[in-house]
mmCIF file of C-alpha atoms in Angstrom:
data_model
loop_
_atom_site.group_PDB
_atom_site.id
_atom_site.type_symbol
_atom_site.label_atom_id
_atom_site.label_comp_id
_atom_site.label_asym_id
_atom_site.label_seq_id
_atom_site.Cartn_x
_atom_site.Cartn_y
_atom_site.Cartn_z
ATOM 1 C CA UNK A 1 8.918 5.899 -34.746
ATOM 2 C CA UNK A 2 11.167 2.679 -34.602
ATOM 3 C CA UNK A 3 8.941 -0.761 -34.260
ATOM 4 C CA UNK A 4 11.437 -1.920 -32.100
ATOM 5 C CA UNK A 5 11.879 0.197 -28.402
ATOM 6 C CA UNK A 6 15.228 1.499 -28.134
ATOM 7 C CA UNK A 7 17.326 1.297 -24.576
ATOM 8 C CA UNK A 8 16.168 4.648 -24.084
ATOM 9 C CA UNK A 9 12.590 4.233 -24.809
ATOM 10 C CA UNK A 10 12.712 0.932 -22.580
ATOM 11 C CA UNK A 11 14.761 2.949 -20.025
ATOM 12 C CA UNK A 12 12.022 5.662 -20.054
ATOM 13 C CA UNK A 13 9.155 3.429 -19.701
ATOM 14 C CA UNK A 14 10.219 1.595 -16.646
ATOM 15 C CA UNK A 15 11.275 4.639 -14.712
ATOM 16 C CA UNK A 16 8.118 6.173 -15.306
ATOM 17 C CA UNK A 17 6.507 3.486 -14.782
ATOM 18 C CA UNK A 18 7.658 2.381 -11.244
ATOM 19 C CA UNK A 19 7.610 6.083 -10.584
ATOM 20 C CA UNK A 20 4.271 6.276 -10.530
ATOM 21 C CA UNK A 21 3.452 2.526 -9.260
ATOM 22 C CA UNK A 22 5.811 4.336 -6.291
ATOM 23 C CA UNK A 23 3.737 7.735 -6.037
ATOM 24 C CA UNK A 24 0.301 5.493 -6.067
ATOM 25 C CA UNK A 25 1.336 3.512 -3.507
ATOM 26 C CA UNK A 26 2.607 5.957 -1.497
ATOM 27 C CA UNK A 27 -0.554 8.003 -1.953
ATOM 28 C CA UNK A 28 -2.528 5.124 -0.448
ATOM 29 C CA UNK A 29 -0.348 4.644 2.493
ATOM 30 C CA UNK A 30 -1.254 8.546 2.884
ATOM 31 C CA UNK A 31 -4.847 7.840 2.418
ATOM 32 C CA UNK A 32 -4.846 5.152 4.872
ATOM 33 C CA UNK A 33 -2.612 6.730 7.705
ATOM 34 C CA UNK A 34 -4.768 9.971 7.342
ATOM 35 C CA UNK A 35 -8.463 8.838 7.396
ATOM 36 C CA UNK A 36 -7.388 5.875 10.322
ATOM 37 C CA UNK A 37 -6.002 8.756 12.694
ATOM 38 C CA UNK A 38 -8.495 11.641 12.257
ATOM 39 C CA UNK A 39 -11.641 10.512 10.240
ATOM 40 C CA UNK A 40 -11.973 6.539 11.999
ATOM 41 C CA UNK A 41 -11.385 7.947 15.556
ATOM 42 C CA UNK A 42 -14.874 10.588 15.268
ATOM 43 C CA UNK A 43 -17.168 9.380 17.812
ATOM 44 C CA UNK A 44 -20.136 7.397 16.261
ATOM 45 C CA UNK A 45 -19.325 9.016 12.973
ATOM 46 C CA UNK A 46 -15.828 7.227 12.496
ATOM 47 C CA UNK A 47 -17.582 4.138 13.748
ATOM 48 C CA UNK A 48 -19.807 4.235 10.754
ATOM 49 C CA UNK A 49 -17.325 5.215 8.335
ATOM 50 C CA UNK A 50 -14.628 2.603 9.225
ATOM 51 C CA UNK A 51 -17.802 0.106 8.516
ATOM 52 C CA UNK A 52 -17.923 1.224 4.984
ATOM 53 C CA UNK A 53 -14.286 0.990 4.828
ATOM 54 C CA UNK A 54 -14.435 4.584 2.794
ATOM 55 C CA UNK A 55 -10.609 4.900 2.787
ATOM 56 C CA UNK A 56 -10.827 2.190 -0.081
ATOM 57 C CA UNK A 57 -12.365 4.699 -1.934
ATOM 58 C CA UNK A 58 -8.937 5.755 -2.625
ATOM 59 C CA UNK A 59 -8.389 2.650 -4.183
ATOM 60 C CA UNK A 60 -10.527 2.612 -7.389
ATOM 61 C CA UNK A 61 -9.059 6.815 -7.851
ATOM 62 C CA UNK A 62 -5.549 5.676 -7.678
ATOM 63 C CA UNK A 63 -5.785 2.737 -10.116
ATOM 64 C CA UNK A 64 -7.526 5.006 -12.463
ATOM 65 C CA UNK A 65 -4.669 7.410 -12.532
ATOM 66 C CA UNK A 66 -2.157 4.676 -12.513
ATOM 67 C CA UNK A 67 -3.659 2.976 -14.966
ATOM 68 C CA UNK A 68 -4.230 5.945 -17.762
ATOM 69 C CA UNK A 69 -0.585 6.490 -16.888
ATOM 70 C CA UNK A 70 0.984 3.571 -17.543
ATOM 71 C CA UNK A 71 -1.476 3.062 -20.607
ATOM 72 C CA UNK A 72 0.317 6.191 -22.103
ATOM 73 C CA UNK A 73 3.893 5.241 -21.148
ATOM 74 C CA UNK A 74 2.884 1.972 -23.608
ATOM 75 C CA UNK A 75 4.039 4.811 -26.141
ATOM 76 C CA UNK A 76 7.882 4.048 -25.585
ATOM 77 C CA UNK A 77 7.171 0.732 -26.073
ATOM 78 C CA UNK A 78 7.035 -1.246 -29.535
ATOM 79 C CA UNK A 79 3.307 -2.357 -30.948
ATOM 80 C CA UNK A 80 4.392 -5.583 -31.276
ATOM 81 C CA UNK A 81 5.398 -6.252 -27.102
ATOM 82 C CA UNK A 82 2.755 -8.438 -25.307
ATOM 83 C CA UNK A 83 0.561 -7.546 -23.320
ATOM 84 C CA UNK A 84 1.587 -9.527 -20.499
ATOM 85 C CA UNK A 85 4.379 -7.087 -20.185
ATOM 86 C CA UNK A 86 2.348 -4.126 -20.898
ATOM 87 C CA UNK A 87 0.152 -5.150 -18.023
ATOM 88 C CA UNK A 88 2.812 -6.381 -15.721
ATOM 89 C CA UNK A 89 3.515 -3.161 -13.565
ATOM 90 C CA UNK A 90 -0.210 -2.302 -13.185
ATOM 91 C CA UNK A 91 -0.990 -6.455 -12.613
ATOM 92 C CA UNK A 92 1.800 -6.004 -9.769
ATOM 93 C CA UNK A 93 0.924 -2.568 -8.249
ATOM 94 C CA UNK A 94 -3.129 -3.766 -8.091
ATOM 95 C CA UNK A 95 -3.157 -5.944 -5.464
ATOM 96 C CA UNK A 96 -0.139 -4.287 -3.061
ATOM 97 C CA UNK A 97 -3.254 -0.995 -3.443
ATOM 98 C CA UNK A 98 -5.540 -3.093 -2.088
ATOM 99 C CA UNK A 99 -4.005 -4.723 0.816
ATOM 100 C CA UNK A 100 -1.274 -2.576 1.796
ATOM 101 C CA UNK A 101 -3.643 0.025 3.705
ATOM 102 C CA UNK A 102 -4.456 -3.083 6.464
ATOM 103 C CA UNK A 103 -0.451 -3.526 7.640
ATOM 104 C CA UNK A 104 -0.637 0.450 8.424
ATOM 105 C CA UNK A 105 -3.657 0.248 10.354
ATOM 106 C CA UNK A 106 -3.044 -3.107 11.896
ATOM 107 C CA UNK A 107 0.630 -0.749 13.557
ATOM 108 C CA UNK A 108 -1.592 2.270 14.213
ATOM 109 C CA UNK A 109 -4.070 -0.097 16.490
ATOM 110 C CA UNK A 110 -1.239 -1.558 18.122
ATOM 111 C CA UNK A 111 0.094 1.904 18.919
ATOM 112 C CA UNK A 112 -3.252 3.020 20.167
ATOM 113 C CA UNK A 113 -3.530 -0.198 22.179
ATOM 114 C CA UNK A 114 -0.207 0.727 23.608
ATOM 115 C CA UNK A 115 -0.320 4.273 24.059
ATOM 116 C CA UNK A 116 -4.131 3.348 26.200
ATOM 117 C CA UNK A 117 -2.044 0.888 28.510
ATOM 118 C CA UNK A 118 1.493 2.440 29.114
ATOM 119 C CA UNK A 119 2.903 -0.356 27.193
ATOM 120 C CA UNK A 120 5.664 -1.063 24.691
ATOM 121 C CA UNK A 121 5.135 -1.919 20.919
ATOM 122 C CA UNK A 122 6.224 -5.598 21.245
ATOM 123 C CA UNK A 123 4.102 -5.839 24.731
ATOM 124 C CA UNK A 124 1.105 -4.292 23.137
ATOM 125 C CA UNK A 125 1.479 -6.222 19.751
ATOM 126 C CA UNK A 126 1.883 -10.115 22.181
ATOM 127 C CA UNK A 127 -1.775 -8.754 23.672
ATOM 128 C CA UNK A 128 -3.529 -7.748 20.542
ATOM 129 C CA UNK A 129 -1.840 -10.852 18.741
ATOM 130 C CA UNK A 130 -3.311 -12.931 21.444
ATOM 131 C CA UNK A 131 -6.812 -10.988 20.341
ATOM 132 C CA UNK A 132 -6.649 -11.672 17.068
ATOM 133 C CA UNK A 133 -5.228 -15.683 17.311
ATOM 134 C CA UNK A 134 -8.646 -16.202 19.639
ATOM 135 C CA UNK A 135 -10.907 -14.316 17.323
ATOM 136 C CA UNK A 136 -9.406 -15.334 13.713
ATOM 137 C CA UNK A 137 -6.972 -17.785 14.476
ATOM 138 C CA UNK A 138 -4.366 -15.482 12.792
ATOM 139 C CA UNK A 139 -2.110 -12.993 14.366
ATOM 140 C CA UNK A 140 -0.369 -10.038 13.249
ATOM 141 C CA UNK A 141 -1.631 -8.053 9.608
ATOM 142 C CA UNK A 142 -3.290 -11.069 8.423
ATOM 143 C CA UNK A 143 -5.392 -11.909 12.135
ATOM 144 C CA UNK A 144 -6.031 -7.476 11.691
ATOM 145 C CA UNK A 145 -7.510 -8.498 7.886
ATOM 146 C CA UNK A 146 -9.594 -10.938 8.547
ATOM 147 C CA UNK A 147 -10.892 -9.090 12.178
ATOM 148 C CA UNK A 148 -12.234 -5.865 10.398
ATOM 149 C CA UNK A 149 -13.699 -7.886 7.942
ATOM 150 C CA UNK A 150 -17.128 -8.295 11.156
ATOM 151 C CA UNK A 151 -15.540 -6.038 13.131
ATOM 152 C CA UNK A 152 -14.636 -2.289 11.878
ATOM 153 C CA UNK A 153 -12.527 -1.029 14.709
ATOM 154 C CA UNK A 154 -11.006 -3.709 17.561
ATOM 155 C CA UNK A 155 -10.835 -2.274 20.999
ATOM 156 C CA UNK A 156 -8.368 0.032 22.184
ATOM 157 C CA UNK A 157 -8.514 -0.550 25.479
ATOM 158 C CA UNK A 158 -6.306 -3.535 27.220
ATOM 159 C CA UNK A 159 -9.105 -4.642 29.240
ATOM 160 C CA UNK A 160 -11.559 -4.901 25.778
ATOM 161 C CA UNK A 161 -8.596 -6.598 24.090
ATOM 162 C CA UNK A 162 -7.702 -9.101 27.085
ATOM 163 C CA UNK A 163 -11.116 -9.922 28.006
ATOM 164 C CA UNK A 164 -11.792 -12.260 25.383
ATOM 165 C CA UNK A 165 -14.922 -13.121 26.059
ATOM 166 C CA UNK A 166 -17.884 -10.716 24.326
ATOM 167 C CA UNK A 167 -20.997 -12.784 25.969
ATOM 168 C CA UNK A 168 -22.562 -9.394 26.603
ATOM 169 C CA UNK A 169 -21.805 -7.674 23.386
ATOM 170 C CA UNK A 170 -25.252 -6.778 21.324
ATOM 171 C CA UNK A 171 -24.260 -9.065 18.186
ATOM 172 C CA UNK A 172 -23.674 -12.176 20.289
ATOM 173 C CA UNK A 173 -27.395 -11.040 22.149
ATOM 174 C CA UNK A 174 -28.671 -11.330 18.448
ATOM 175 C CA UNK A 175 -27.133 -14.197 17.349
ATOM 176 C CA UNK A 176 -28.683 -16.367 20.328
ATOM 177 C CA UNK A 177 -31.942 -14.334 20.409
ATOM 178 C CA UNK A 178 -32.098 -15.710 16.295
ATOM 179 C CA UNK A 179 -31.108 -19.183 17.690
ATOM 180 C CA UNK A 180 -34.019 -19.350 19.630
ATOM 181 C CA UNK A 181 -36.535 -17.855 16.941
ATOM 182 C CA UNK A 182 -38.264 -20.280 14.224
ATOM 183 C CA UNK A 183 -40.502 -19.503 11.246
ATOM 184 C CA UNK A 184 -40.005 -16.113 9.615
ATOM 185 C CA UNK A 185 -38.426 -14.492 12.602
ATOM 186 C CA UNK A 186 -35.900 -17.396 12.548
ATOM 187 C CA UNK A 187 -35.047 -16.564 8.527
ATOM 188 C CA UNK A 188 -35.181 -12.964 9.206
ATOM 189 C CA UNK A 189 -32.170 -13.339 12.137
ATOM 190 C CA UNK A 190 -30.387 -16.179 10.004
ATOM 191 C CA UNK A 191 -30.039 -13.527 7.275
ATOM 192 C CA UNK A 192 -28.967 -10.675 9.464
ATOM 193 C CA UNK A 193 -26.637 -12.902 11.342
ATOM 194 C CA UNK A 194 -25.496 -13.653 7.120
ATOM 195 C CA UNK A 195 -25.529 -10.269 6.539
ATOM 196 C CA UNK A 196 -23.510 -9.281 9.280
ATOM 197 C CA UNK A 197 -20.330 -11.717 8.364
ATOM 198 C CA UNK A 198 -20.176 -11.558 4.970
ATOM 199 C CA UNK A 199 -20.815 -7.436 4.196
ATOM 200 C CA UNK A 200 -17.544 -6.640 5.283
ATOM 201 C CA UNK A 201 -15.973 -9.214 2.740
ATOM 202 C CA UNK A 202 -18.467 -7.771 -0.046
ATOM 203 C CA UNK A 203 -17.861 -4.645 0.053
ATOM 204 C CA UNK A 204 -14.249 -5.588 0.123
ATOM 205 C CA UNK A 205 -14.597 -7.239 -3.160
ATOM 206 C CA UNK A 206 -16.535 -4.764 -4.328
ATOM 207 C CA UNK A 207 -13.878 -2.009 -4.091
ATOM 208 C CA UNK A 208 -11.818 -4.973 -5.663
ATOM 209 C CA UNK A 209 -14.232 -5.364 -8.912
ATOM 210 C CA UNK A 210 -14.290 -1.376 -9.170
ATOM 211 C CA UNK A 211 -10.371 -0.940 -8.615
ATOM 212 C CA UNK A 212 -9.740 -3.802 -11.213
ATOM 213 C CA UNK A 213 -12.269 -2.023 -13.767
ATOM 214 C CA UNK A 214 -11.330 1.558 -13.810
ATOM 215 C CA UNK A 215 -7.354 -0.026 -13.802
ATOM 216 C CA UNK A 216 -8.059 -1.457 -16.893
ATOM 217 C CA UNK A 217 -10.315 0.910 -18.493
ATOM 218 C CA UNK A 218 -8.116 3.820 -18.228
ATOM 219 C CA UNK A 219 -4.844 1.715 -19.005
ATOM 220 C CA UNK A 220 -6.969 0.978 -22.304
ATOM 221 C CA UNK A 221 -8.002 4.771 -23.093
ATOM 222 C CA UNK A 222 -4.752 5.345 -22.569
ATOM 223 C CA UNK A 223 -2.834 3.166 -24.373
ATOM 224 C CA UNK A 224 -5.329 4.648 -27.288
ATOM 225 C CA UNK A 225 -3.787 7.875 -26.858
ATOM 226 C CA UNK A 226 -0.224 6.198 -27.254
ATOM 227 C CA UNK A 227 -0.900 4.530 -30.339
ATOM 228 C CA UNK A 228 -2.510 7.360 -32.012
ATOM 229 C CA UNK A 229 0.200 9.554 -31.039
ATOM 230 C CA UNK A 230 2.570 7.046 -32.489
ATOM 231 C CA UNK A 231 0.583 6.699 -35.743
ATOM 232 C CA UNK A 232 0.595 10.459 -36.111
ATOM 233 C CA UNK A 233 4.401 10.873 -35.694
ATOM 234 C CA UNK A 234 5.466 8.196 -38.625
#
């Protein structure tokens, strides 16, 4: 083997290599899609579910497989290429994995929102964009983001999303029962009321730390492969 890549080689790496940053990312927007309209909408089940956020699950599997195959394809290139360029598809695909599923489900809630009130796409998106700008102070994908980070699954309904006000809802009950609590009781409703806004963001970057390690691992174990396969053909 040459310790320079040919045009070929180079040629051979990058189309498998997008290839599969394609087939991974389209495998999560099939994740994503799938679990949102069948496994999210169970009654009480889905509820629970979409509060784990299980379709990141998908996540850490993808970036596994994406990363022992683009660790491999490191065979067409030479030994002596950075690693900044060996990383750079996997470095790019990582973080389009992770966020790409909330875009798809921020459209399928607008649909659903929509398809509840007889409305059009851009009528349904001004009311659940008006939603999200009181609630998050963002609209759009990034308002959805930040939402399901407390919240799991926003209303469907136009009255739910219109009605801004949630005085009655059984978290905002909480939060001023806590308020009104001292001592332990008060520390014990402090943390839950903690708990309760922060989970969703820790469990995000959980998924995150997980995705990140198994990326790397397998890119490493197989990048191993490549070189020894190298070695054994000189």
């Amino acid at each position: 083997m040459n310790v320079t890549s040919t045009p070929k080689q180079l040629g051979i790496y990058w189309l498998l290599g997008i290839l599969a940053c394609g087939l991974a990312i389209a495998g999560k927007l099939v994740a994503v899609w799938s679990i949102d309209t069948y496994v999210y909408s169970l009654p009480i089940v889905g509820g629970v579910l979409a509060s784990l956020e299980i379709v990141e699950i998908a996540s850490p599997i993808l970036l596994a497989l994406l990363g022992l195959i683009l660790g491999s394809l490191t065979y067409y290139l030479s030994p002596n290429m950075g690693m900044g360029l060996r990383f750079l598809l996997l470095g790019l695909t990582f973080p389009l994995i992770l966020i790409i599923g909330y875009p798809i489900r921020h459209n399928l809630w607008v649909q659903q929102v929509g398809s509840q009130a007889n409305l059009s796409f851009d009528q349904a998106r001004q009311a659940t964009d008006a939603f999200l700008q009181q609630k998050t102070s963002k609209s759009g994908s990034v308002g959805f983001y930040w939402y399901t980070a407390t919240q799991s699954k926003p209303p469907v309904r136009l009255e739910n999303v219109e009605t801004l006000s949630e005085d009655n809802s059984l978290q905002n009950q909480l939060t001023e029962l806590g308020k009104r609590q001292t001592g332990l009781w008060g520390l014990a409703f402090s943390l839950y009321n903690w708990l309760f806004n922060h989970a969703g963001w820790g469990l995000r970057a959980a998924y995150a730390l997980l995705s990140g390690f198994l990326g790397l691992f397998y890119f490493y174990k197989g990048q191993r492969w490549a070189t020894v396969k190298r070695q054994r053909q000189r």
